[in-house]
Amino acid sequence: MDEVIIVGAGIGGLTLGLALEQANIPCRIFESVAEIRAIGVGINLLPHATKELAALGLENALAKLAIQTTDATFFNRFGQLIYQEPLGRAAGYDHPQFSIHRGDLQMVLLEAFRSRAGHDRIVTNRHCLGLEQDDKGVAVTFSDGPGGANRFTARGRVAIACDGINSAIRKQFFPDEGEPRYSGVNMWRGVTRWKPMLSGASMVRAGWLSHGKMVIYPIRTVDRDGLQLINWVAEIETPNYRKRDWNRAGSLDDFIGRFSDWHFDWCDVPAFIRAADSVLEFPMVDQDPLPRWSFGRITLLGDAAHPMVPRGSNGAGQAILDARVLTAALSEHADPVAALAAYEKQRLEATTRVVLTNRTNPPDAILREVFERTRDKPFKAIEEVISRDELVALSEGYKRIAGYSKDALRR
Ligand SMILES: Cc1cc2nc3c(=O)[nH]c(=O)nc-3n(C[C@H](O)[C@H](O)[C@H](O)COP(=O)(O)OP(=O)(O)OC[C@H]3O[C@@H](n4cnc5c(N)ncnc54)[C@H](O)[C@@H]3O)c2cc1C
């Protein structure tokens, strides 16, 4: 009855479990799937997030699996270099930027949680259906997996919804919200075993959404054949989309035509895409920011609280920051209702800014500027199109909003 109940063992739920365990606050995680498997493709952890993961003692475990990303490099669709800047430690941060397979990240978090808190602290095959509360605690109802016939109730001090973009708990508090909001951009994603590109630790963004944009970055170190596992995302403005399912298979023919002439000295993009293990398809969606997350002893965290379009590498990072702030609030306030209110006060407005900026001016706004100013034509010299100062200002502006400018992190 004294426990914090965490619903969902994704990136946010597991990080929260680890942070609470470190603060000696008892918790238990309930996860919908029967077996947590290393699902997903690439994910980026920027220095504000890796700082928190280092405080949880996870930097070495992550560094063994991840790429320490060294630079962000932007090209137009003709392969002309627009802008390059250092990232993570290469940019002078105290903490790295990691590009990592989401499954690798989830497994590091899961193993650390199990070994530190105990195997019984995470219960799988528990799909949250809803919850209620009184002035003494919360009661959360689960079925044995999605659609399961059996019912279970877990009681605790507070309940934290970490159940992702289709959160059942968010729906309970906001029943009329409707489906996630489609951005007009569809994504095809995959991983390809390929020789290292550029610095071997570059995060490449190229092209623009109306014609076809690619994001490419390695997520595992070089294997015995000298190849890396490299993540890619093709993003294309598309009027129609199908509901997001993290496991939906995509078809090469639906998008590869947009990249048919992308033969660059750093990558033969069509050949690289064709060599992928498999292709996933999902729409770029988010939700309008909510007016509140905390309802007495219940609150939302991560994608359940603030799903965002993945254009700023911030989805996982903001969930990790939520976990740290919520843990601090629960440590500081004896009254759980006050703790959850304090957490919301610190995080709701901050994440709202990130959600809205990801719609309008994420880091790839650099590509949009050049696309518009050149009317989608090759340029002679980039300085004739946009000054270095303007490019730096676009990049730094996003860092400030998302909370990972160097100054903010040092403070
Ligand atoms: C299978 C999967 C694959 C993903 N792949 C990528 C990727 O490749 N790249 C990327 O950038 N982001 C990916 N994401 C999203 C990314 O993990 C999140 O955007 C971000 O890390 C925030 O994490 P979160 O914990 O809020 O949500 P998530 O990481 O989505 O975690 C939510 C967790 O809650 C569980 N859950 C859902 N409903 C219930 C319920 N009713 N009861 C109990 N548990 C429930 C889910 O099974 C999941 O484990 C993926 C998410 C999932 C679930």
Coordinates of C-alpha atoms and ligand atoms in Angstrom, one line a residue:
M1 CA 0.0 0.0 0.0
D2 CA 3.0 2.2 0.5
E3 CA 4.3 1.6 -3.0
V4 CA 4.4 4.0 -6.0
I5 CA 2.6 2.1 -8.8
I6 CA 4.2 2.6 -12.2
V7 CA 2.1 1.6 -15.2
G8 CA 4.3 0.8 -18.2
A9 CA 7.9 -0.5 -18.4
G10 CA 9.0 1.6 -21.4
I11 CA 11.8 4.1 -21.2
G12 CA 10.0 6.5 -18.8
G13 CA 8.6 3.8 -16.5
L14 CA 11.9 2.0 -16.1
T15 CA 13.9 5.2 -15.6
L16 CA 11.4 6.3 -12.9
G17 CA 11.7 2.9 -11.2
L18 CA 15.5 3.3 -11.1
A19 CA 15.3 6.8 -9.8
L20 CA 12.8 5.9 -7.1
E21 CA 14.9 2.9 -6.1
Q22 CA 17.9 5.1 -5.8
A23 CA 15.9 7.5 -3.6
N24 CA 14.7 4.6 -1.4
I25 CA 11.1 5.1 -2.4
P26 CA 9.4 1.7 -2.8
C27 CA 7.7 1.1 -6.2
R28 CA 6.4 -1.6 -8.5
I29 CA 6.1 -1.6 -12.3
F30 CA 3.2 -3.2 -14.1
E31 CA 3.7 -3.8 -17.8
S32 CA 1.1 -4.9 -20.4
V33 CA 3.2 -7.3 -22.5
A34 CA 3.9 -10.8 -21.2
E35 CA 7.6 -10.6 -22.1
I36 CA 9.6 -7.4 -22.5
R37 CA 11.6 -7.7 -25.8
A38 CA 14.1 -5.4 -27.3
I39 CA 11.7 -3.7 -29.7
G40 CA 12.2 -0.6 -31.8
V41 CA 14.9 1.0 -33.9
G42 CA 17.1 4.0 -33.2
I43 CA 16.7 6.5 -30.4
N44 CA 18.8 9.5 -29.4
L45 CA 19.7 10.5 -25.9
L46 CA 21.0 14.1 -25.7
P47 CA 23.2 15.4 -22.9
H48 CA 20.4 16.5 -20.6
A49 CA 19.1 12.9 -20.6
T50 CA 22.5 11.2 -20.5
K51 CA 23.4 13.4 -17.5
E52 CA 20.4 11.8 -15.6
L53 CA 21.3 8.3 -16.8
A54 CA 24.9 8.9 -15.5
A55 CA 23.5 9.9 -12.1
L56 CA 21.7 6.5 -12.1
G57 CA 25.1 4.8 -12.7
L58 CA 24.2 3.7 -16.3
E59 CA 26.7 5.6 -18.4
N60 CA 29.2 2.8 -18.8
A61 CA 26.6 0.2 -19.6
L62 CA 25.2 2.4 -22.3
A63 CA 28.6 3.4 -23.7
K64 CA 29.4 -0.2 -24.4
L65 CA 26.3 -0.5 -26.7
A66 CA 25.7 2.9 -28.0
I67 CA 27.4 5.3 -30.4
Q68 CA 28.8 8.5 -28.9
T69 CA 27.5 10.8 -31.6
T70 CA 30.0 13.4 -32.5
D71 CA 28.3 15.7 -35.1
A72 CA 25.1 16.8 -36.7
T73 CA 25.4 17.2 -40.4
F74 CA 22.8 18.7 -42.7
F75 CA 22.6 18.3 -46.5
N76 CA 20.1 19.3 -49.2
R77 CA 18.7 16.6 -51.4
F78 CA 21.5 17.2 -54.0
G79 CA 24.0 16.1 -51.4
Q80 CA 25.4 19.6 -50.8
L81 CA 26.6 20.3 -47.3
I82 CA 24.6 22.9 -45.5
Y83 CA 25.8 22.9 -41.9
Q84 CA 27.8 20.8 -39.5
E85 CA 28.1 21.2 -35.7
P86 CA 29.7 19.1 -33.0
L87 CA 27.4 17.2 -30.5
G88 CA 27.7 15.8 -27.0
R89 CA 31.2 15.6 -25.6
A90 CA 32.7 16.7 -29.0
A91 CA 30.8 20.0 -28.4
G92 CA 32.2 20.4 -24.9
Y93 CA 29.3 19.0 -23.0
D94 CA 30.1 17.1 -19.8
H95 CA 28.0 14.2 -21.0
P96 CA 27.7 12.4 -24.3
Q97 CA 25.0 12.2 -26.9
F98 CA 24.2 8.5 -27.3
S99 CA 22.5 7.1 -30.5
I100 CA 21.3 3.7 -29.5
H101 CA 18.9 0.9 -30.4
R102 CA 15.7 1.5 -28.4
G103 CA 15.8 -2.2 -27.4
D104 CA 19.4 -1.9 -26.1
L105 CA 18.4 1.1 -24.0
Q106 CA 15.3 -0.6 -22.7
M107 CA 17.3 -3.8 -21.8
V108 CA 20.0 -1.8 -19.9
L109 CA 17.2 -0.1 -17.9
L110 CA 15.4 -3.3 -17.3
E111 CA 18.4 -5.3 -16.1
A112 CA 19.5 -2.5 -13.8
F113 CA 16.0 -2.2 -12.3
R114 CA 15.7 -6.0 -11.8
S115 CA 19.1 -6.4 -10.3
R116 CA 18.8 -3.3 -8.0
A117 CA 15.1 -3.5 -7.0
G118 CA 14.4 -7.2 -7.3
H119 CA 12.7 -9.3 -10.0
D120 CA 9.4 -9.2 -8.1
R121 CA 9.2 -5.4 -8.5
I122 CA 8.2 -5.7 -12.1
V123 CA 5.1 -7.6 -13.1
T124 CA 4.4 -8.3 -16.7
N125 CA 1.2 -9.4 -18.4
R126 CA -0.7 -6.6 -16.5
H127 CA -2.6 -4.4 -18.9
C128 CA -4.0 -1.3 -17.1
L129 CA -7.8 -0.8 -17.7
G130 CA -8.3 2.1 -15.3
L131 CA -7.9 3.3 -11.8
E132 CA -9.6 5.0 -8.8
Q133 CA -8.4 6.7 -5.7
D134 CA -9.5 7.9 -2.3
D135 CA -7.7 9.9 0.4
K136 CA -5.6 6.9 1.4
G137 CA -4.4 5.6 -1.9
V138 CA -5.0 4.3 -5.4
A139 CA -6.4 1.1 -6.8
V140 CA -5.3 0.2 -10.3
T141 CA -7.2 -2.5 -12.3
F142 CA -5.4 -4.7 -14.8
S143 CA -6.2 -7.6 -17.1
D144 CA -3.8 -10.3 -18.0
G145 CA -2.5 -8.6 -21.1
P146 CA -4.5 -6.6 -23.6
G147 CA -8.0 -8.2 -23.9
G148 CA -7.3 -10.7 -21.1
A149 CA -10.3 -12.1 -19.2
N150 CA -8.8 -12.1 -15.7
R151 CA -8.8 -9.0 -13.4
F152 CA -6.2 -7.9 -10.9
T153 CA -6.1 -4.9 -8.6
A154 CA -2.9 -3.3 -7.3
R155 CA -3.1 -0.8 -4.4
G156 CA -0.5 1.9 -3.8
R157 CA 0.3 5.3 -2.5
V158 CA 0.3 7.0 -5.9
A159 CA 0.0 5.8 -9.5
I160 CA 2.1 7.1 -12.4
A161 CA 0.9 6.6 -16.0
C162 CA 4.0 5.7 -18.1
D163 CA 1.9 3.8 -20.6
G164 CA 2.9 5.6 -23.7
I165 CA 1.1 7.4 -26.5
N166 CA -2.0 5.3 -26.3
S167 CA -2.2 5.7 -22.5
A168 CA -5.3 4.1 -20.9
I169 CA -5.0 6.4 -17.9
R170 CA -4.8 9.6 -20.0
K171 CA -8.0 8.4 -21.8
Q172 CA -9.7 8.0 -18.4
F173 CA -9.0 11.6 -17.5
F174 CA -9.5 13.0 -21.0
P175 CA -12.1 10.7 -22.6
D176 CA -13.0 13.2 -25.4
E177 CA -9.5 13.9 -26.6
G178 CA -9.7 11.8 -29.7
E179 CA -6.9 10.0 -31.6
P180 CA -3.3 11.3 -31.8
R181 CA -2.9 14.3 -34.2
Y182 CA -1.4 13.5 -37.6
S183 CA 1.4 15.9 -38.6
G184 CA 0.9 15.3 -42.3
V185 CA 4.3 13.4 -42.4
N186 CA 4.5 9.7 -42.7
M187 CA 7.7 7.8 -41.7
W188 CA 9.4 4.7 -42.9
R189 CA 12.1 3.4 -40.6
G190 CA 14.7 0.7 -40.7
V191 CA 18.2 -0.4 -39.7
T192 CA 20.9 -1.4 -42.2
R193 CA 24.2 -3.1 -41.6
W194 CA 26.5 -0.8 -43.6
K195 CA 30.0 0.6 -43.6
P196 CA 30.5 3.7 -41.4
M197 CA 29.6 7.0 -43.0
L198 CA 31.2 10.4 -42.6
S199 CA 32.8 10.5 -39.1
G200 CA 31.3 7.1 -38.2
A201 CA 29.3 8.8 -35.5
S202 CA 27.5 11.4 -37.5
M203 CA 23.8 12.3 -37.3
V204 CA 22.8 13.2 -40.8
R205 CA 19.6 15.0 -41.8
A206 CA 19.1 15.6 -45.6
G207 CA 16.4 16.8 -48.0
W208 CA 13.1 18.2 -47.0
L209 CA 9.7 16.8 -46.0
S210 CA 7.8 17.8 -49.2
H211 CA 10.1 15.9 -51.5
G212 CA 11.6 13.4 -49.0
K213 CA 13.8 13.8 -46.0
M214 CA 16.2 11.3 -44.6
V215 CA 17.6 11.0 -41.0
I216 CA 20.6 8.6 -40.8
Y217 CA 22.7 7.7 -37.7
P218 CA 24.6 4.6 -36.5
I219 CA 23.3 2.9 -33.3
R220 CA 25.8 0.1 -32.7
T221 CA 29.6 0.0 -32.9
V222 CA 31.5 -1.6 -35.7
D223 CA 31.1 -5.4 -35.9
R224 CA 33.6 -8.0 -37.0
D225 CA 32.9 -7.3 -40.7
G226 CA 33.7 -3.6 -40.2
L227 CA 30.0 -2.7 -40.5
Q228 CA 27.8 -0.7 -38.2
L229 CA 24.1 -1.0 -37.5
I230 CA 22.8 2.2 -39.0
N231 CA 19.3 3.6 -38.3
W232 CA 17.4 5.5 -41.0
V233 CA 14.1 7.3 -41.2
A234 CA 12.5 8.5 -44.4
E235 CA 10.0 11.3 -43.7
I236 CA 7.6 12.4 -46.4
E237 CA 4.5 14.6 -46.5
T238 CA 1.7 12.2 -47.2
P239 CA -2.0 13.0 -47.0
N240 CA -3.1 9.5 -45.8
Y241 CA -1.9 7.5 -42.9
R242 CA -2.7 4.4 -40.8
K243 CA -2.9 4.4 -37.0
R244 CA 0.4 4.2 -35.3
D245 CA 1.5 0.7 -34.5
W246 CA 5.1 0.4 -33.4
N247 CA 5.4 -2.9 -35.2
R248 CA 3.7 -2.2 -38.6
A249 CA 5.7 -3.4 -41.6
G250 CA 6.2 -0.9 -44.3
S251 CA 6.8 -1.3 -48.0
L252 CA 9.9 0.0 -49.9
D253 CA 7.9 0.8 -53.0
D254 CA 5.8 3.3 -51.1
F255 CA 8.8 5.7 -50.6
I256 CA 12.0 4.6 -52.2
G257 CA 11.3 6.5 -55.4
R258 CA 11.7 9.8 -53.6
F259 CA 15.4 8.9 -53.0
S260 CA 16.2 7.2 -56.3
D261 CA 18.9 9.8 -57.3
W262 CA 20.5 10.2 -53.9
H263 CA 23.9 8.8 -54.9
F264 CA 26.3 10.7 -52.7
D265 CA 30.0 10.2 -51.9
W266 CA 29.1 9.5 -48.3
C267 CA 26.3 7.1 -49.0
D268 CA 24.4 5.5 -51.9
V269 CA 21.1 6.1 -50.3
P270 CA 18.8 3.8 -52.4
A271 CA 21.3 0.9 -52.1
F272 CA 21.6 1.6 -48.3
I273 CA 17.8 1.5 -47.9
R274 CA 17.4 -1.6 -50.0
A275 CA 19.9 -3.4 -47.7
A276 CA 17.7 -2.9 -44.6
D277 CA 16.8 -5.9 -42.5
S278 CA 13.1 -4.8 -42.6
V279 CA 11.0 -1.7 -42.9
L280 CA 8.6 -0.2 -40.4
E281 CA 6.0 2.4 -41.2
F282 CA 4.4 4.8 -38.8
P283 CA 2.8 8.2 -39.0
M284 CA 4.4 11.2 -37.2
V285 CA 1.8 12.1 -34.6
D286 CA 1.5 14.0 -31.3
Q287 CA -1.3 15.4 -29.1
D288 CA -2.1 18.9 -28.2
P289 CA -0.6 19.7 -24.8
L290 CA -2.8 19.0 -21.8
P291 CA -4.0 21.6 -19.3
R292 CA -3.0 19.3 -16.4
W293 CA -1.5 15.9 -15.7
S294 CA -1.9 15.4 -11.9
F295 CA -5.2 14.4 -10.4
G296 CA -4.7 13.9 -6.7
R297 CA -2.6 10.8 -6.3
I298 CA -2.4 10.1 -10.0
T299 CA -0.2 11.7 -12.7
L300 CA 1.1 11.2 -16.2
L301 CA 4.7 10.9 -17.4
G302 CA 6.6 10.6 -20.7
D303 CA 4.6 10.0 -23.9
A304 CA 1.4 9.5 -21.8
A305 CA 1.8 13.1 -20.7
H306 CA 3.3 14.8 -23.7
P307 CA 3.6 12.8 -26.9
M308 CA 5.7 14.8 -29.4
V309 CA 6.6 14.4 -33.1
P310 CA 10.1 12.8 -33.2
R311 CA 11.9 15.8 -34.9
G312 CA 14.1 16.9 -32.0
S313 CA 15.4 13.6 -30.5
N314 CA 13.6 14.5 -27.3
G315 CA 10.8 11.9 -26.7
A316 CA 12.9 9.6 -24.5
G317 CA 14.9 12.5 -23.1
Q318 CA 11.9 14.4 -21.8
A319 CA 10.5 11.2 -20.2
I320 CA 13.8 10.7 -18.4
L321 CA 13.7 14.4 -17.1
D322 CA 10.2 13.8 -15.9
A323 CA 11.4 10.8 -13.9
R324 CA 14.1 12.8 -12.2
V325 CA 11.8 15.7 -11.3
L326 CA 9.0 13.4 -10.1
T327 CA 11.4 11.5 -7.9
A328 CA 12.7 14.7 -6.4
A329 CA 9.2 15.9 -5.7
L330 CA 8.2 12.6 -4.0
S331 CA 11.3 12.8 -1.9
E332 CA 10.7 16.4 -0.9
H333 CA 6.9 16.3 -0.1
A334 CA 5.5 14.0 2.5
D335 CA 2.1 14.6 1.0
P336 CA 1.9 12.7 -2.3
V337 CA -0.8 15.1 -3.7
A338 CA 1.5 18.0 -3.2
A339 CA 4.4 16.1 -4.7
L340 CA 2.5 15.3 -7.9
A341 CA 1.3 18.9 -8.2
A342 CA 4.9 20.2 -7.7
Y343 CA 6.1 17.8 -10.5
E344 CA 3.4 19.0 -12.8
K345 CA 4.3 22.6 -12.1
Q346 CA 7.9 22.1 -13.0
R347 CA 7.4 19.9 -16.1
L348 CA 4.1 20.7 -17.8
E349 CA 5.0 24.1 -19.2
A350 CA 8.5 23.0 -20.1
T351 CA 7.4 20.0 -22.1
T352 CA 4.6 22.0 -23.7
R353 CA 7.2 24.3 -25.3
V354 CA 9.1 21.3 -26.6
V355 CA 5.9 19.7 -28.1
L356 CA 4.9 22.9 -29.9
T357 CA 8.5 23.7 -31.1
N358 CA 8.8 20.2 -32.5
R359 CA 5.8 21.1 -34.7
T360 CA 7.3 24.4 -36.0
N361 CA 11.0 24.8 -35.4
P362 CA 12.8 21.6 -34.6
P363 CA 16.5 21.3 -35.6
D364 CA 15.5 20.4 -39.1
A365 CA 14.2 23.9 -39.6
I366 CA 17.7 24.4 -41.0
L367 CA 16.7 22.2 -43.9
R368 CA 13.4 24.0 -44.4
E369 CA 15.1 27.4 -44.5
V370 CA 17.5 26.3 -47.2
F371 CA 14.8 24.5 -49.2
E372 CA 12.6 27.6 -49.2
R373 CA 15.4 30.1 -50.0
T374 CA 16.8 28.1 -52.8
R375 CA 13.4 27.0 -54.1
D376 CA 14.7 23.5 -54.0
K377 CA 17.6 24.1 -56.4
P378 CA 21.3 23.4 -55.9
F379 CA 23.2 26.3 -54.5
K380 CA 26.6 27.7 -55.5
A381 CA 27.8 28.5 -52.0
I382 CA 25.8 28.1 -48.8
E383 CA 26.9 31.5 -47.5
E384 CA 24.9 33.1 -50.4
V385 CA 21.8 31.3 -49.1
I386 CA 22.1 31.6 -45.3
S387 CA 24.8 32.9 -43.0
R388 CA 26.6 30.7 -40.5
D389 CA 25.2 32.9 -37.7
E390 CA 21.6 32.2 -38.8
L391 CA 22.3 28.5 -38.9
V392 CA 23.8 28.5 -35.4
A393 CA 20.9 30.6 -34.1
L394 CA 18.4 28.1 -35.4
S395 CA 20.2 25.2 -33.8
E396 CA 20.9 27.0 -30.5
G397 CA 17.3 28.2 -30.2
Y398 CA 16.0 24.6 -30.1
K399 CA 18.6 23.6 -27.5
R400 CA 17.4 26.3 -25.2
I401 CA 13.8 25.3 -25.5
A402 CA 14.4 21.6 -25.0
G403 CA 16.6 22.3 -22.0
Y404 CA 20.0 21.1 -23.3
S405 CA 22.0 24.3 -24.0
K406 CA 25.4 24.0 -22.5
D407 CA 24.8 26.8 -20.1
A408 CA 21.5 25.4 -18.8
L409 CA 23.2 22.0 -18.1
R410 CA 26.1 23.5 -16.3
R411 CA 23.8 25.5 -14.1
Ligands
LIG1 C1 7.3 -1.1 -28.9 C2 7.8 0.3 -29.0 C3 8.8 0.6 -29.9 C4 9.3 1.9 -30.0 N1 10.2 2.2 -30.9 C5 10.8 3.5 -30.9 C6 11.8 3.8 -31.8 O1 12.3 2.9 -32.6 N2 12.3 5.0 -31.8 C7 11.8 6.0 -31.0 O2 12.3 7.1 -31.0 N3 10.8 5.8 -30.1 C8 10.3 4.5 -30.1 N4 9.3 4.2 -29.2 C9 8.7 5.4 -28.4 C10 9.7 5.8 -27.3 O3 10.1 4.7 -26.5 C11 9.0 6.9 -26.5 O4 8.6 7.9 -27.3 C12 9.8 7.5 -25.4 O5 10.9 6.8 -25.1 C13 9.0 7.9 -24.2 O6 8.9 6.7 -23.4 P1 7.6 6.3 -22.6 O7 8.1 5.4 -21.5 O8 6.8 7.4 -22.3 O9 6.8 5.4 -23.6 P2 7.1 4.0 -24.3 O10 8.5 3.8 -24.4 O11 6.2 3.9 -25.5 O12 6.6 2.9 -23.1 C14 5.2 2.7 -22.8 C15 5.2 1.3 -22.1 O13 3.8 1.2 -21.6 C16 3.4 -0.1 -21.9 N5 1.9 0.0 -21.9 C17 1.1 0.5 -22.9 N6 -0.2 0.5 -22.5 C18 -0.2 -0.1 -21.3 C19 -1.3 -0.5 -20.4 N7 -2.6 -0.2 -20.7 N8 -0.9 -1.1 -19.2 C20 0.4 -1.4 -18.9 N9 1.4 -1.1 -19.7 C21 1.1 -0.4 -20.9 C22 4.0 -0.4 -23.3 O14 4.0 -1.8 -23.6 C23 5.4 0.2 -23.1 O15 6.3 -0.7 -22.5 C24 8.7 3.0 -29.1 C25 7.7 2.6 -28.2 C26 7.3 1.3 -28.1 C27 6.2 0.9 -27.1

